[in-house]
Each structure stands twice: as structure tokens, then as C-alpha cells.
Short mmCIF file of C-alpha atoms in Angstrom, two decimals:
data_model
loop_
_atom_site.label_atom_id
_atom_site.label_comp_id
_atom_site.label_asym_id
_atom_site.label_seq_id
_atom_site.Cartn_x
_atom_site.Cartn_y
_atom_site.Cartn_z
CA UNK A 260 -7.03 10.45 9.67
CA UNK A 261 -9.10 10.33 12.10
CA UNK A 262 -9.28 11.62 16.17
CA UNK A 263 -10.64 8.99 18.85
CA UNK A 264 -11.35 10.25 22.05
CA UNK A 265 -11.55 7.27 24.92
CA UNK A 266 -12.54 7.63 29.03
CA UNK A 267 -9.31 6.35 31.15
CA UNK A 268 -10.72 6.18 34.83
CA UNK A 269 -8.53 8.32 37.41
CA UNK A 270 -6.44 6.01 39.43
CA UNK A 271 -6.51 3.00 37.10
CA UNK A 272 -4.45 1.95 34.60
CA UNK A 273 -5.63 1.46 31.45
CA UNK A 274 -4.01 0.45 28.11
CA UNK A 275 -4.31 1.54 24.58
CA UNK A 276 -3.12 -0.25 21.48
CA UNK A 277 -2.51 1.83 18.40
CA UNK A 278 -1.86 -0.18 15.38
CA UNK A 279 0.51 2.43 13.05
CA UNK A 280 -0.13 -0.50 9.92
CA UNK A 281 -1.31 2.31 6.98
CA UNK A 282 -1.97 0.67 3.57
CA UNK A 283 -0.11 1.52 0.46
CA UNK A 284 -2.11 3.67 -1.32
CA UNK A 285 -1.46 5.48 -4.90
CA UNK A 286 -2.26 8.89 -6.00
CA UNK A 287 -3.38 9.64 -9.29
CA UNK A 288 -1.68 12.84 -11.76
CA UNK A 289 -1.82 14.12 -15.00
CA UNK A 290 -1.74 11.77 -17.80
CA UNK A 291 -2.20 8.53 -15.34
CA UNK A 292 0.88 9.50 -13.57
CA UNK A 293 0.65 7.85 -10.05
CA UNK A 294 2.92 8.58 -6.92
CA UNK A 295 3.24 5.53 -4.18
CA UNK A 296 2.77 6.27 -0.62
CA UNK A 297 2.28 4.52 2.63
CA UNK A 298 1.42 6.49 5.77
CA UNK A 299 3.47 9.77 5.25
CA UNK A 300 6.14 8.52 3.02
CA UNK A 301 5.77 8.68 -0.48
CA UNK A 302 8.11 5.99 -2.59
CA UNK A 303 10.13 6.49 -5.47
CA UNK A 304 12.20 4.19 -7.88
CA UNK A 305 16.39 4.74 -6.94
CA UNK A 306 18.23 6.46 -9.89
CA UNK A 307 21.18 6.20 -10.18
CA UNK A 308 22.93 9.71 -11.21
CA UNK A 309 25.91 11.93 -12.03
CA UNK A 310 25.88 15.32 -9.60
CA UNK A 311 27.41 18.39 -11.23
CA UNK A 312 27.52 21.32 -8.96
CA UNK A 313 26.27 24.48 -11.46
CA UNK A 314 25.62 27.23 -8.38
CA UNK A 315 27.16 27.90 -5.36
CA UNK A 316 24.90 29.87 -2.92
CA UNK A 317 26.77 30.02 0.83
CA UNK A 318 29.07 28.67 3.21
CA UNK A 319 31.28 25.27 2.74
CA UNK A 320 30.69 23.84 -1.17
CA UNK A 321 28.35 20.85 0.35
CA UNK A 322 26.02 23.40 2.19
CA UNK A 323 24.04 25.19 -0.16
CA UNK A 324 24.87 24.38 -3.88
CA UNK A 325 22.37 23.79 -6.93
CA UNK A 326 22.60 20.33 -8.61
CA UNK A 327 22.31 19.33 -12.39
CA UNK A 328 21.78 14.92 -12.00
CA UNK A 329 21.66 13.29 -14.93
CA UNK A 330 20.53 9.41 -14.75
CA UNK A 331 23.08 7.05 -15.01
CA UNK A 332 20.26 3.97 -14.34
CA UNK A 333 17.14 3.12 -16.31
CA UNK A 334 14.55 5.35 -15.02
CA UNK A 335 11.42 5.23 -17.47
CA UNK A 336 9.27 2.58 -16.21
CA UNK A 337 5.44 2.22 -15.72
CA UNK A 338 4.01 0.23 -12.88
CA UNK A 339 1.96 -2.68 -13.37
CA UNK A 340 -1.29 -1.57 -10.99
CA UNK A 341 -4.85 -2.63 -9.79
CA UNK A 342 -5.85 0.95 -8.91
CA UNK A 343 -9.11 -0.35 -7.42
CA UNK A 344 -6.78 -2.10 -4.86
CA UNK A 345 -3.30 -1.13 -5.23
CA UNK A 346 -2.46 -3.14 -2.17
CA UNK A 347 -2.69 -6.27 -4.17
CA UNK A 348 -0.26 -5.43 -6.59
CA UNK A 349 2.42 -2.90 -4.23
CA UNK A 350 3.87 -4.93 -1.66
CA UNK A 351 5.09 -3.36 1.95
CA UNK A 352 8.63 -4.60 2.65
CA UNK A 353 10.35 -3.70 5.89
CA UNK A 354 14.15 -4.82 5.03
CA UNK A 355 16.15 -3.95 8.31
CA UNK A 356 16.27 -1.60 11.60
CA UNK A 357 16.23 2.31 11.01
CA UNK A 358 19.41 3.45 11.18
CA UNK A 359 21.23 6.83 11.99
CA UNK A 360 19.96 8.37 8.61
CA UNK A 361 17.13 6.28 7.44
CA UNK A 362 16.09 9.03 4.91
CA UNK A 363 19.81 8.36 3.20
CA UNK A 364 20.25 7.56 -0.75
CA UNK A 365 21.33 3.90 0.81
CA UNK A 366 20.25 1.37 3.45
CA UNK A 367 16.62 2.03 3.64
CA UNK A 368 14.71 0.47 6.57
CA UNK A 369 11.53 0.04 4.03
CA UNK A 370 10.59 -0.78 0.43
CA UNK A 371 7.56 -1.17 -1.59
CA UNK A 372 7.98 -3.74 -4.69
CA UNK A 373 5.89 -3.87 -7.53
CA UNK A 374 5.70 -4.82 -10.65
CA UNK A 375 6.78 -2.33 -13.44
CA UNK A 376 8.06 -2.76 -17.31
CA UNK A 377 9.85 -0.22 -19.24
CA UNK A 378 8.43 2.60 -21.28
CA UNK A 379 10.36 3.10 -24.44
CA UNK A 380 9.11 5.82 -25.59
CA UNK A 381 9.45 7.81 -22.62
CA UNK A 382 12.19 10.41 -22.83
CA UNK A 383 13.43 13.54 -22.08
CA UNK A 384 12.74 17.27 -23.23
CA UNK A 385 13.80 20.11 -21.82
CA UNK A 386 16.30 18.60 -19.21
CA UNK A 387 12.70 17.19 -17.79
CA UNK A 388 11.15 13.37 -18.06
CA UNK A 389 8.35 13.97 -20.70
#
């Protein structure tokens, strides 16, 4: 980002407009992985899982437990992208009103869609997407 520093005149009132509109952007990984973002957020595909509890660590049994999820949805997919202009082919999508827990597994206030296609030979080794 960047910082902008303005005059305002003592005794006056004087407006600012701030347009909060960031782009979609992608970052590149190892071995042309890419993650999504737009502003702060980053973006990820839902998955659909089975939670097994394998460690308990304090308190109540939802307040500080390890996880094992295994996918119950397709997950392996690669996304169809101009990286010269990713804009053009990830589309901003605001889909309702933030609500009490907008960072929930459901209900998002905000989507990206894009084109993607599966990856068959994508798998799993190790308990890890490889």
C-alpha cells in the first residue's frame, strides 16, 4: 500500500473519499501453485470433510483439540488463469450482507469464481495433497 498525506484547513470541513475496491490478484508457489487473494483475504475452494478429533489439549472437547479432515468433496482442481491479468479470468462476487460470523465454513458475504477443471492425477501422499 501506499500512505497519502492531504492539508484539511482548520475550521472547514473537508471530505475524503477512500475507495476500499482492491483487485484480485494471484500469488505464485512452487510448481505453479497459485493462492487467490483480494485485499487481505486470501480465497480457497470449500471442501467438504469428515472431522475426527485425534488430540485433546485443554478445557471443554471443542476448545482446543487437533483435527484429522479427510475430503469428502472433489478437491484436486487447477484454475484456468491469465496470470498477466488474473482479473480477467477471477471474478469478485459480493453475494449478501456480512453477518455475525462472516469468516464461518457457511454463508460467506464474498466469492471469487473462476474457471477451474480437474486434475486427475493429483493425489495424496503422506496424508498431504501431492
Amino acid at each position: 500500500g501506499t500512505m497519502w498525506r492531504g492539508a484539511a484547513p482548520a475550521g472547514r470541513r473537508t471530505a475524503f473519499h477512500v475507495d476500499f475496491a482492491p483487485s484480485v490478484r494471484v500469488e505464485r508457489w512452487f510448481n505453479d501453485a497459485v493462492s487467490v487473494h483480494r485485499g487481505a483475504l486470501m480465497y480457497s475452494l470449500p471442501i467438504a470433510a469428515n472431522y475426527t478429533t485425534y488430540a485433546h489439549h485443554f478445557g471443554a472437547r471443542d476448545m482446543s483439540s487437533d483435527y484429522y479432515l479427510s475430503p469428502t468433496s472433489p478437491w484436486a482442481y487447477a484454475l484456468d488463469l491469465d496470470l498477466q491479468d488474473p482479473g480477467q479470468s477471477l471474478a469478485f462476487v459480493r453475494v449478501g450482507a456480512p453477518g455475525a460470523a462472516p469468516f464461518n465454513h457457511t454463508g460467506w458475504p464474498v466469492m471469487i469464481r473462476a474457471r477451474a477443471r480437474p486434475l486427475a492425477g493429483w493425489g495424496v501422499a503422506e496424508n498431504s495433497a501431492a
